GROMACS .gro file of N, CA and C in nm:
model
  309
    1MET      N    1  13.573   8.618  15.049
    1MET     CA    2  13.541   8.709  14.940
    1MET      C    3  13.548   8.855  14.984
    2CYS      N    4  13.498   8.882  15.106
    2CYS     CA    5  13.493   9.019  15.153
    2CYS      C    6  13.599   9.042  15.259
    3SER      N    7  13.722   9.010  15.231
    3SER     CA    8  13.827   9.016  15.332
    3SER      C    9  13.897   9.151  15.340
    4LEU      N   10  13.882   9.238  15.242
    4LEU     CA   11  13.950   9.368  15.245
    4LEU      C   12  13.889   9.459  15.350
    5GLN      N   13  13.970   9.544  15.408
    5GLN     CA   14  13.921   9.640  15.507
    5GLN      C   15  13.844   9.751  15.436
    6SER      N   16  13.745   9.806  15.507
    6SER     CA   17  13.662   9.910  15.446
    6SER      C   18  13.741  10.036  15.415
    7LYS      N   19  13.847  10.063  15.492
    7LYS     CA   20  13.928  10.182  15.467
    7LYS      C   21  14.004  10.172  15.336
    8GLN      N   22  14.031  10.052  15.292
    8GLN     CA   23  14.109  10.034  15.169
    8GLN      C   24  14.022  10.040  15.044
    9LYS      N   25  13.893  10.024  15.062
    9LYS     CA   26  13.805  10.019  14.944
    9LYS      C   27  13.753  10.158  14.909
   10THR      N   28  13.762  10.190  14.786
   10THR     CA   29  13.705  10.315  14.736
   10THR      C   30  13.572  10.284  14.671
   11SER      N   31  13.502  10.388  14.630
   11SER     CA   32  13.373  10.367  14.565
   11SER      C   33  13.389  10.292  14.433
   12GLN      N   34  13.500  10.315  14.364
   12GLN     CA   35  13.523  10.243  14.238
   12GLN      C   36  13.542  10.094  14.262
   13GLN      N   37  13.614  10.060  14.369
   13GLN     CA   38  13.633   9.919  14.401
   13GLN      C   39  13.501   9.855  14.440
   14ILE      N   40  13.418   9.930  14.512
   14ILE     CA   41  13.288   9.877  14.552
   14ILE      C   42  13.202   9.851  14.429
   15LEU      N   43  13.202   9.945  14.335
   15LEU     CA   44  13.127   9.924  14.211
   15LEU      C   45  13.182   9.805  14.133
   16HIS      N   46  13.313   9.789  14.136
   16HIS     CA   47  13.373   9.674  14.069
   16HIS      C   48  13.326   9.543  14.131
   17LEU      N   49  13.318   9.540  14.262
   17LEU     CA   50  13.265   9.421  14.330
   17LEU      C   51  13.121   9.394  14.289
   18CYS      N   52  13.046   9.501  14.272
   18CYS     CA   53  12.907   9.488  14.229
   18CYS      C   54  12.901   9.424  14.091
   19ASN      N   55  12.985   9.470  14.003
   19ASN     CA   56  12.986   9.416  13.868
   19ASN      C   57  13.029   9.269  13.865
   20LEU      N   58  13.109   9.228  13.962
   20LEU     CA   59  13.149   9.088  13.969
   20LEU      C   60  13.037   8.999  14.023
   21GLY      N   61  12.932   9.061  14.076
   21GLY     CA   62  12.817   8.984  14.123
   21GLY      C   63  12.830   8.932  14.264
   22GLN      N   64  12.904   9.001  14.349
   22GLN     CA   65  12.917   8.957  14.488
   22GLN      C   66  12.786   8.983  14.560
   23ALA      N   67  12.737   8.886  14.635
   23ALA     CA   68  12.610   8.900  14.706
   23ALA      C   69  12.634   8.945  14.849
   24VAL      N   70  12.536   9.013  14.906
   24VAL     CA   71  12.546   9.060  15.044
   24VAL      C   72  12.554   8.942  15.140
   25SER      N   73  12.484   8.836  15.110
   25SER     CA   74  12.479   8.721  15.200
   25SER      C   75  12.614   8.650  15.215
   26LYS      N   76  12.705   8.669  15.121
   26LYS     CA   77  12.834   8.600  15.127
   26LYS      C   78  12.931   8.666  15.224
   27CYS      N   79  12.899   8.786  15.272
   27CYS     CA   80  12.986   8.857  15.364
   27CYS      C   81  12.930   8.843  15.505
   28SER      N   82  13.019   8.817  15.600
   28SER     CA   83  12.971   8.785  15.734
   28SER      C   84  12.995   8.893  15.837
   29SER      N   85  13.106   8.963  15.832
   29SER     CA   86  13.138   9.058  15.938
   29SER      C   87  13.060   9.188  15.924
   30THR      N   88  13.056   9.264  16.033
   30THR     CA   89  12.985   9.393  16.033
   30THR      C   90  13.051   9.490  15.937
   31GLU      N   91  13.182   9.487  15.932
   31GLU     CA   92  13.256   9.575  15.842
   31GLU      C   93  13.219   9.545  15.696
   32ASP      N   94  13.213   9.417  15.663
   32ASP     CA   95  13.176   9.377  15.527
   32ASP      C   96  13.033   9.419  15.496
   33TRP      N   97  12.948   9.409  15.596
   33TRP     CA   98  12.808   9.448  15.576
   33TRP      C   99  12.799   9.597  15.544
   34ASN      N  100  12.877   9.680  15.614
   34ASN     CA  101  12.879   9.824  15.587
   34ASN      C  102  12.929   9.852  15.446
   35ILE      N  103  13.030   9.779  15.404
   35ILE     CA  104  13.082   9.796  15.268
   35ILE      C  105  12.974   9.760  15.167
   36ASN      N  106  12.906   9.649  15.190
   36ASN     CA  107  12.803   9.608  15.095
   36ASN      C  108  12.685   9.703  15.092
   37SER      N  109  12.647   9.760  15.207
   37SER     CA  110  12.537   9.856  15.206
   37SER      C  111  12.575   9.981  15.128
   38LYS      N  112  12.701  10.026  15.143
   38LYS     CA  113  12.749  10.140  15.062
   38LYS      C  114  12.748  10.104  14.914
   39TYR      N  115  12.788   9.984  14.887
   39TYR     CA  116  12.794   9.934  14.750
   39TYR      C  117  12.656   9.931  14.686
   40TRP      N  118  12.557   9.881  14.760
   40TRP     CA  119  12.421   9.875  14.706
   40TRP      C  120  12.363  10.013  14.687
   41LEU      N  121  12.394  10.106  14.779
   41LEU     CA  122  12.348  10.243  14.762
   41LEU      C  123  12.407  10.306  14.636
   42LEU      N  124  12.534  10.280  14.610
   42LEU     CA  125  12.596  10.329  14.487
   42LEU      C  126  12.531  10.268  14.364
   43LEU      N  127  12.497  10.140  14.373
   43LEU     CA  128  12.433  10.072  14.261
   43LEU      C  129  12.296  10.131  14.233
   44VAL      N  130  12.218  10.156  14.339
   44VAL     CA  131  12.085  10.216  14.322
   44VAL      C  132  12.097  10.355  14.262
   45LYS      N  133  12.193  10.432  14.309
   45LYS     CA  134  12.215  10.567  14.255
   45LYS      C  135  12.250  10.560  14.106
   46LYS      N  136  12.332  10.465  14.069
   46LYS     CA  137  12.372  10.448  13.929
   46LYS      C  138  12.251  10.413  13.842
   47LYS      N  139  12.164  10.322  13.893
   47LYS     CA  140  12.044  10.284  13.818
   47LYS      C  141  11.949  10.402  13.802
   48ARG      N  142  11.933  10.481  13.908
   48ARG     CA  143  11.846  10.599  13.900
   48ARG      C  144  11.894  10.696  13.793
   49GLU      N  145  12.024  10.717  13.787
   49GLU     CA  146  12.080  10.807  13.685
   49GLU      C  147  12.055  10.753  13.545
   50GLN      N  148  12.066  10.621  13.528
   50GLN     CA  149  12.040  10.562  13.397
   50GLN      C  150  11.894  10.582  13.357
   51ILE      N  151  11.803  10.565  13.453
   51ILE     CA  152  11.660  10.583  13.424
   51ILE      C  153  11.632  10.728  13.389
   52ARG      N  154  11.691  10.820  13.465
   52ARG     CA  155  11.671  10.963  13.438
   52ARG      C  156  11.721  11.001  13.300
   53GLU      N  157  11.831  10.941  13.256
   53GLU     CA  158  11.885  10.972  13.124
   53GLU      C  159  11.801  10.911  13.013
   54THR      N  160  11.744  10.793  13.037
   54THR     CA  161  11.672  10.721  12.933
   54THR      C  162  11.530  10.770  12.916
   55PHE      N  163  11.461  10.803  13.025
   55PHE     CA  164  11.319  10.835  13.019
   55PHE      C  165  11.285  10.953  12.928
   56PRO      N  166  11.354  11.068  12.938
   56PRO     CA  167  11.323  11.178  12.847
   56PRO      C  168  11.343  11.142  12.700
   57LEU      N  169  11.441  11.058  12.670
   57LEU     CA  170  11.463  11.017  12.532
   57LEU      C  171  11.345  10.937  12.479
   58VAL      N  172  11.289  10.850  12.564
   58VAL     CA  173  11.174  10.769  12.523
   58VAL      C  174  11.055  10.859  12.495
   59ILE      N  175  11.027  10.954  12.585
   59ILE     CA  176  10.916  11.048  12.566
   59ILE      C  177  10.937  11.129  12.438
   60HIS      N  178  11.058  11.176  12.417
   60HIS     CA  179  11.089  11.255  12.298
   60HIS      C  180  11.067  11.173  12.171
   61ARG      N  181  11.109  11.047  12.172
   61ARG     CA  182  11.091  10.962  12.053
   61ARG      C  183  10.944  10.938  12.025
   62LEU      N  184  10.863  10.914  12.131
   62LEU     CA  185  10.719  10.894  12.111
   62LEU      C  186  10.654  11.019  12.055
   63TYR      N  187  10.692  11.135  12.108
   63TYR     CA  188  10.637  11.261  12.060
   63TYR      C  189  10.677  11.284  11.915
   64ARG      N  190  10.803  11.259  11.884
   64ARG     CA  191  10.850  11.276  11.746
   64ARG      C  192  10.777  11.184  11.650
   65ALA      N  193  10.753  11.059  11.693
   65ALA     CA  194  10.683  10.963  11.607
   65ALA      C  195  10.541  11.010  11.579
   66SER      N  196  10.472  11.064  11.680
   66SER     CA  197  10.335  11.110  11.656
   66SER      C  198  10.333  11.232  11.564
   67VAL      N  199  10.432  11.320  11.576
   67VAL     CA  200  10.440  11.436  11.486
   67VAL      C  201  10.467  11.391  11.343
   68VAL      N  202  10.556  11.295  11.326
   68VAL     CA  203  10.586  11.244  11.192
   68VAL      C  204  10.462  11.181  11.131
   69GLN      N  205  10.388  11.104  11.211
   69GLN     CA  206  10.264  11.043  11.161
   69GLN      C  207  10.163  11.151  11.122
   70TRP      N  208  10.152  11.255  11.204
   70TRP     CA  209  10.058  11.363  11.172
   70TRP      C  210  10.098  11.432  11.042
   71LEU      N  211  10.228  11.455  11.023
   71LEU     CA  212  10.273  11.519  10.899
   71LEU      C  213  10.246  11.430  10.778
   72GLU      N  214  10.269  11.300  10.794
   72GLU     CA  215  10.242  11.209  10.683
   72GLU      C  216  10.095  11.210  10.646
   73CYS      N  217  10.009  11.208  10.747
   73CYS     CA  218   9.865  11.205  10.720
   73CYS      C  219   9.815  11.338  10.667
   74SER      N  220   9.876  11.448  10.710
   74SER     CA  221   9.829  11.578  10.662
   74SER      C  222   9.877  11.605  10.520
   75THR      N  223   9.992  11.550  10.483
   75THR     CA  224  10.041  11.574  10.347
   75THR      C  225   9.984  11.473  10.248
   76ALA      N  226   9.958  11.350  10.294
   76ALA     CA  227   9.899  11.250  10.205
   76ALA      C  228   9.747  11.263  10.211
   77SER      N  229   9.680  11.196  10.119
   77SER     CA  230   9.534  11.199  10.125
   77SER      C  231   9.488  11.119  10.246
   78TYR      N  232   9.380  11.163  10.307
   78TYR     CA  233   9.333  11.102  10.431
   78TYR      C  234   9.299  10.955  10.411
   79SER      N  235   9.236  10.923  10.301
   79SER     CA  236   9.196  10.784  10.278
   79SER      C  237   9.318  10.694  10.257
   80TYR      N  238   9.420  10.745  10.191
   80TYR     CA  239   9.542  10.665  10.170
   80TYR      C  240   9.607  10.632  10.304
   81CYS      N  241   9.616  10.732  10.390
   81CYS     CA  242   9.680  10.714  10.519
   81CYS      C  243   9.607  10.609  10.601
   82ASN      N  244   9.476  10.615  10.603
   82ASN     CA  245   9.399  10.520  10.683
   82ASN      C  246   9.390  10.383  10.618
   83LEU      N  247   9.380  10.378  10.489
   83LEU     CA  248   9.375  10.248  10.422
   83LEU      C  249   9.504  10.171  10.448
   84ARG      N  250   9.615  10.240  10.443
   84ARG     CA  251   9.742  10.175  10.463
   84ARG      C  252   9.756  10.121  10.605
   85ASP      N  253   9.704  10.194  10.704
   85ASP     CA  254   9.727  10.157  10.844
   85ASP      C  255   9.614  10.079  10.909
   86ARG      N  256   9.492  10.100  10.865
   86ARG     CA  257   9.378  10.044  10.937
   86ARG      C  258   9.322   9.916  10.876
   87ILE      N  259   9.333   9.900  10.748
   87ILE     CA  260   9.274   9.783  10.684
   87ILE      C  261   9.382   9.678  10.662
   88PRO      N  262   9.368   9.560  10.724
   88PRO     CA  263   9.470   9.457  10.708
   88PRO      C  264   9.472   9.400  10.566
   89ARG      N  265   9.586   9.342  10.530
   89ARG     CA  266   9.598   9.280  10.398
   89ARG      C  267   9.497   9.168  10.382
   90GLY      N  268   9.439   9.158  10.266
   90GLY     CA  269   9.342   9.053  10.238
   90GLY      C  270   9.203   9.085  10.288
   91SER      N  271   9.183   9.205  10.341
   91SER     CA  272   9.051   9.242  10.392
   91SER      C  273   8.959   9.279  10.276
   92ARG      N  274   8.831   9.253  10.294
   92ARG     CA  275   8.734   9.288  10.190
   92ARG      C  276   8.685   9.430  10.202
   93LEU      N  277   8.724   9.497  10.310
   93LEU     CA  278   8.679   9.635  10.330
   93LEU      C  279   8.744   9.726  10.227
   94THR      N  280   8.665   9.813  10.171
   94THR     CA  281   8.719   9.909  10.075
   94THR      C  282   8.705  10.052  10.125
   95GLN      N  283   8.623  10.074  10.226
   95GLN     CA  284   8.604  10.209  10.278
   95GLN      C  285   8.712  10.240  10.382
   96PRO      N  286   8.769  10.359  10.379
   96PRO     CA  287   8.871  10.395  10.478
   96PRO      C  288   8.809  10.417  10.616
   97SER      N  289   8.887  10.397  10.718
   97SER     CA  290   8.842  10.421  10.855
   97SER      C  291   8.838  10.570  10.882
   98ILE      N  292   8.748  10.614  10.969
   98ILE     CA  293   8.741  10.756  11.003
   98ILE      C  294   8.828  10.789  11.124
   99LEU      N  295   8.890  10.686  11.183
   99LEU     CA  296   8.976  10.710  11.298
   99LEU      C  297   9.107  10.774  11.254
  100GLN      N  298   9.162  10.856  11.342
  100GLN     CA  299   9.293  10.914  11.311
  100GLN      C  300   9.398  10.806  11.321
  101ARG      N  301   9.509  10.829  11.254
  101ARG     CA  302   9.612  10.726  11.244
  101ARG      C  303   9.675  10.691  11.377
  102TRP      N  304   9.699  10.788  11.467
  102TRP     CA  305   9.771  10.762  11.591
  102TRP      C  306   9.680  10.726  11.708
  103VAL      N  307   9.551  10.709  11.684
  103VAL     CA  308   9.458  10.670  11.792
  103VAL      C  309   9.461  10.519  11.809
   0.00000   0.00000   0.00000
């Protein structure tokens, strides 16, 4: 599986091998081990970049959702906002909750 020389492999080829699911244990020679270690480092770097790109979007979406909820509650009547969110269907409670919607 790992018969190609390290000089012939580029980073793109190494990433391609990663995508094919080649395991480090299947390669036996020292040269192959060096190729696989480079390959895993590239894979880790790729994953870090994906996390860095995704994390701010998640935070932004959570922040946006809380702002939207605050706007809905500030424009609607307070009791309507809480009755809709806090009291489950079929409940006998008729009084609205005093808790804020996003707590």
